[in-house]
CSV table of C-alpha atoms in Angstrom, one decimal:
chain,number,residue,atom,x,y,z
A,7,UNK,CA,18.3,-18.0,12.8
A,8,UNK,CA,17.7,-14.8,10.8
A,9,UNK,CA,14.3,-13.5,11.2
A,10,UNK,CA,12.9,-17.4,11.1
A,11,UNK,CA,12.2,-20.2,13.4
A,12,UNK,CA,11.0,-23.6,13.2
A,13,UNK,CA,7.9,-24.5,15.4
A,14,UNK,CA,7.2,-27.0,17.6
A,15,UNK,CA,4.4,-28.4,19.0
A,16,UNK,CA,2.8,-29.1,22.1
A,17,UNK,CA,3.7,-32.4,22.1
A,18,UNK,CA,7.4,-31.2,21.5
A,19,UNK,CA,7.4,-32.2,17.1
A,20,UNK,CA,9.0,-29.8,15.0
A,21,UNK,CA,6.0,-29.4,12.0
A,22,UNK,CA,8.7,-28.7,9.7
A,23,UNK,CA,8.0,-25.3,8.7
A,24,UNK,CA,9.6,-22.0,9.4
A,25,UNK,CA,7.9,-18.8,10.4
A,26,UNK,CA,9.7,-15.3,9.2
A,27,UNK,CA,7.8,-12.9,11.9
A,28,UNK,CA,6.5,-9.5,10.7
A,29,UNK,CA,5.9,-7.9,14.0
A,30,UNK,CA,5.0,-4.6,12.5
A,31,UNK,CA,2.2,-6.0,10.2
A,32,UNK,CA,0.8,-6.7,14.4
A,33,UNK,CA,-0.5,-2.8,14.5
A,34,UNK,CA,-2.6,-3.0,11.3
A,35,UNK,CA,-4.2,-6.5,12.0
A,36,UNK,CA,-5.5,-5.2,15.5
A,37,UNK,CA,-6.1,-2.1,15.0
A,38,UNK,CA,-3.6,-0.7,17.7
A,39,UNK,CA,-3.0,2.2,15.2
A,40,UNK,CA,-6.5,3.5,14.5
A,41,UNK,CA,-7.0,6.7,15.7
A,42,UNK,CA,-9.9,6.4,18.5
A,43,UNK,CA,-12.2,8.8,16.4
A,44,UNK,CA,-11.4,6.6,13.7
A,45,UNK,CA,-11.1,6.7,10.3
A,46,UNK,CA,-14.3,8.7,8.6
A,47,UNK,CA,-13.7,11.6,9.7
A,48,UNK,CA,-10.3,13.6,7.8
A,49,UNK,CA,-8.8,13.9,11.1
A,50,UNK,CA,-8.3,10.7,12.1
A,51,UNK,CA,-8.1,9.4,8.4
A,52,UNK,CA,-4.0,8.5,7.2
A,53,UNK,CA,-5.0,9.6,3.4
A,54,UNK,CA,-6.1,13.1,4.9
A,55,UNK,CA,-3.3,13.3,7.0
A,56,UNK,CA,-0.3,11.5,4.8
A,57,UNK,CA,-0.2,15.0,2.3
A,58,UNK,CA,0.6,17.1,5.2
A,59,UNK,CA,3.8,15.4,6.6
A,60,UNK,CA,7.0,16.5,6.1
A,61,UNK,CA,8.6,14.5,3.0
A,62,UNK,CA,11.1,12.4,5.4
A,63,UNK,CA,8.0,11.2,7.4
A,64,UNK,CA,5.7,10.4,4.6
A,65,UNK,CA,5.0,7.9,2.0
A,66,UNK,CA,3.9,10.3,-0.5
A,67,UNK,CA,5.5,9.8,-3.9
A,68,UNK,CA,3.8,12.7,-6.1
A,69,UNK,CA,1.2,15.2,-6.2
A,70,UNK,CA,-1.1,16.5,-8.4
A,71,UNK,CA,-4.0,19.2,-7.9
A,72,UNK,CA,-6.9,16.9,-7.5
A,73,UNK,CA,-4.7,13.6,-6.2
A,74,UNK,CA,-1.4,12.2,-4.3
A,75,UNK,CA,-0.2,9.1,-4.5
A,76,UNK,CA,1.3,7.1,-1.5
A,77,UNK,CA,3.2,3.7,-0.7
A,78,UNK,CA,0.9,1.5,0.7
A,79,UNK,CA,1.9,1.3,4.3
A,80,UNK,CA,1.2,-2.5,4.5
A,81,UNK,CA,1.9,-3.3,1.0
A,82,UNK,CA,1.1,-6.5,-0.8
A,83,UNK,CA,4.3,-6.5,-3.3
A,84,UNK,CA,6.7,-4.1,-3.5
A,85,UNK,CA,6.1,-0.4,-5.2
A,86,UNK,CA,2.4,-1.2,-4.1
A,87,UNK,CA,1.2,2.3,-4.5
A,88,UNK,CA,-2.0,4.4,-3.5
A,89,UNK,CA,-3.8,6.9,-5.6
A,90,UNK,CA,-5.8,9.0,-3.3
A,91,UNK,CA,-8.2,11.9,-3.7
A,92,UNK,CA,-7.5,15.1,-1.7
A,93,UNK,CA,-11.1,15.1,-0.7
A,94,UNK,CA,-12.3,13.0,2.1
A,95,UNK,CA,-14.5,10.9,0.1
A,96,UNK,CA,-15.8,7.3,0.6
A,97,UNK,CA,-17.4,6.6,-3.3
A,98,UNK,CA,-15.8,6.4,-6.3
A,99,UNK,CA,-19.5,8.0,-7.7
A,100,UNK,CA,-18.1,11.0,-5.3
A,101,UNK,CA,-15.6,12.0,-7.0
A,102,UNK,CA,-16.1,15.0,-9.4
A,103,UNK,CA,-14.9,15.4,-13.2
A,104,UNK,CA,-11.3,16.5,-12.7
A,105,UNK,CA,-11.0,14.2,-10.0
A,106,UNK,CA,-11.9,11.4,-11.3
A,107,UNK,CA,-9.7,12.2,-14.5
A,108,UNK,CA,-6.8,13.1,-12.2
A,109,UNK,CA,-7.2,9.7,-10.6
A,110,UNK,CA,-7.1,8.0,-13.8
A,111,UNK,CA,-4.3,10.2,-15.1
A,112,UNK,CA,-2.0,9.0,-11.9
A,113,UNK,CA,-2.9,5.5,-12.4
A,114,UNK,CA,-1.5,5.4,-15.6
A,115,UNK,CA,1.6,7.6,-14.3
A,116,UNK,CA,2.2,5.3,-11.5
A,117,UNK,CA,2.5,2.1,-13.5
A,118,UNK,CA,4.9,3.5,-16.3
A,119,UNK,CA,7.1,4.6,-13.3
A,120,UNK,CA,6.8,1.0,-11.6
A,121,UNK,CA,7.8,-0.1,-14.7
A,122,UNK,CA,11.0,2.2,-15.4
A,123,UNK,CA,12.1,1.4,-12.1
A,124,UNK,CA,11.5,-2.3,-11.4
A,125,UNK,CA,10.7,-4.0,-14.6
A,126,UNK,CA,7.0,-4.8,-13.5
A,127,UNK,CA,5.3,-7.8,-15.7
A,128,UNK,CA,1.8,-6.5,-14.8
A,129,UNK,CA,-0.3,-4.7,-12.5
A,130,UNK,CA,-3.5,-5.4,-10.2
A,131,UNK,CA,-5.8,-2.2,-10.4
A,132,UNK,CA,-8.8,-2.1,-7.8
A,133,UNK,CA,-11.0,-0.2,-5.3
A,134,UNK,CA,-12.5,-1.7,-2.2
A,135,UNK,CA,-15.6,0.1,-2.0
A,136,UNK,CA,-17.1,-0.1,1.7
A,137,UNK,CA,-15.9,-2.5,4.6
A,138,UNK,CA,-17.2,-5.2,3.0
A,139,UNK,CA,-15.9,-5.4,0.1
A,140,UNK,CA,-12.1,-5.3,1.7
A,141,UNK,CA,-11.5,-1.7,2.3
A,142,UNK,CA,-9.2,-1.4,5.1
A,143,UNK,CA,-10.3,2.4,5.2
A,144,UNK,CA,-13.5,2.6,3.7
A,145,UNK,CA,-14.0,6.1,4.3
A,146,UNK,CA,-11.4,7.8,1.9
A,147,UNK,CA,-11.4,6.7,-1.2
A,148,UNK,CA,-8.1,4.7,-2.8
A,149,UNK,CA,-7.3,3.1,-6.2
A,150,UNK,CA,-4.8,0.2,-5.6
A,151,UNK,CA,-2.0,0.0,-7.9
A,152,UNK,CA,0.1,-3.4,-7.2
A,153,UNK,CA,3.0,-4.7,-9.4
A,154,UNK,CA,3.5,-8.0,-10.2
A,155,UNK,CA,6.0,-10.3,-11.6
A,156,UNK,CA,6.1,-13.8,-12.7
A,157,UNK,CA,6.9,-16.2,-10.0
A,158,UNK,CA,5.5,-13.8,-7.7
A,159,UNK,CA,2.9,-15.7,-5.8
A,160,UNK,CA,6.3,-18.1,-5.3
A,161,UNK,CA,6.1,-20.4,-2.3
A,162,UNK,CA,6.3,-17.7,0.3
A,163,UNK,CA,2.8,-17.0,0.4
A,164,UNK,CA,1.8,-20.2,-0.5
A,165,UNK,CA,3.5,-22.3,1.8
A,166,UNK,CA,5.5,-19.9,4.2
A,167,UNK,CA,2.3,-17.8,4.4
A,168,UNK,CA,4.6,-14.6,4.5
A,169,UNK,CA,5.5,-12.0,2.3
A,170,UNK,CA,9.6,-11.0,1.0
A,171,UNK,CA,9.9,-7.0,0.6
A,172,UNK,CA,13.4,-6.7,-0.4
A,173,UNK,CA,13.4,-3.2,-0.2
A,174,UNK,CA,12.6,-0.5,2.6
A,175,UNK,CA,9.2,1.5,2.2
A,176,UNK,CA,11.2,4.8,2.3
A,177,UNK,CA,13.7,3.9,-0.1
A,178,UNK,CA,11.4,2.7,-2.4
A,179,UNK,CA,9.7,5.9,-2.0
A,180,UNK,CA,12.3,7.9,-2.9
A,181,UNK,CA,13.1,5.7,-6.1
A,182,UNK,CA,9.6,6.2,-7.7
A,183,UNK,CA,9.7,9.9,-6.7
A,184,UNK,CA,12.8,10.7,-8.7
A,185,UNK,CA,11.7,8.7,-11.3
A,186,UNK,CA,8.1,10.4,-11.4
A,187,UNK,CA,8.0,13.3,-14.1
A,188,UNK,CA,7.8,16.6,-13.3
């Protein structure tokens, strides 16, 4: 099989459904990849460090003075990109004027690119503010930016429970960058 394999039970029944394995996703859901001081400080935080990489080793997509914007590492559809801050900062009340219009400047940006370069129907915009309300990394700020198409939410996450990214994060990286304007 390619990727998938049918279960069976203890009792030696195949259930009838298949299981695609994501290994990788492994890392993120135990948290084998947090850095042991974790993540409030800016040197163990991946938005404080992402900017400094080399381009073949990061995510990063496009820069501005106040923000960057990064492919989400575990994304939730394809071209599911990250505006980030500069600043280490947890609240979106944080952020200062030209921030905060920078942020909402590279939202924008972000989606017409998407667009041009895979025919997005529509977009889920969001922050997770504090560990409770979802953020995976609470403590630096990060404006979700997901494309969606119809048919989407098909019957791989429904019923298969998995996820289909047709596309390698760093070539999909290096589509939106050339398509970003200068």
């Amino acid at each position: 099989m390619t990727g998938a394999e049918r279960h069976t039970d203890i009792g030696g029944m195949a259930d009838g459904l298949e299981r695609l394995w994501t290994p990788h996703r492994m890392t993120y859901i135990s948290g084998e990849d947090r850095p042991a001081e974790g993540y409030e400080k800016p040197t163990g935080c991946p938005f404080c460090r992402a900017p400094k990489l080399p381009p073949d080793e990061s995510l990063v997509v496009a820069r501005g003075e106040h923000v960057f914007v990064v492919l989400n590492l575990y994304p939730y559809n394809p071209g599911h990109l990250l505006v980030c801050p500069y600043r280490h900062v947890a609240d979106y009340t944080d952020l200062d004027v030209p921030e905060t219009t920078e942020l909402a400047s590279y939202t924008q940006t972000a989606m017409r690119v998407i667009r041009k370069v895979s025919n997005a129907h529509g977009f889920n915009l969001g922050m997770n503010q504090g560990g409770v309300a979802g953020a995976g990394i609470a403590a630096h700020l990060h404006q979700h930016v997901v494309p969606r198409w119809g048919g989407d939410a098909n019957f791989m996450p429904v019923i298969g429970r998995t996820k289909v990214l047709p596309q390698l994060l760093g070539d999909t990286r290096d589509l939106l960058t050339r398509a970003w304007p200068s």
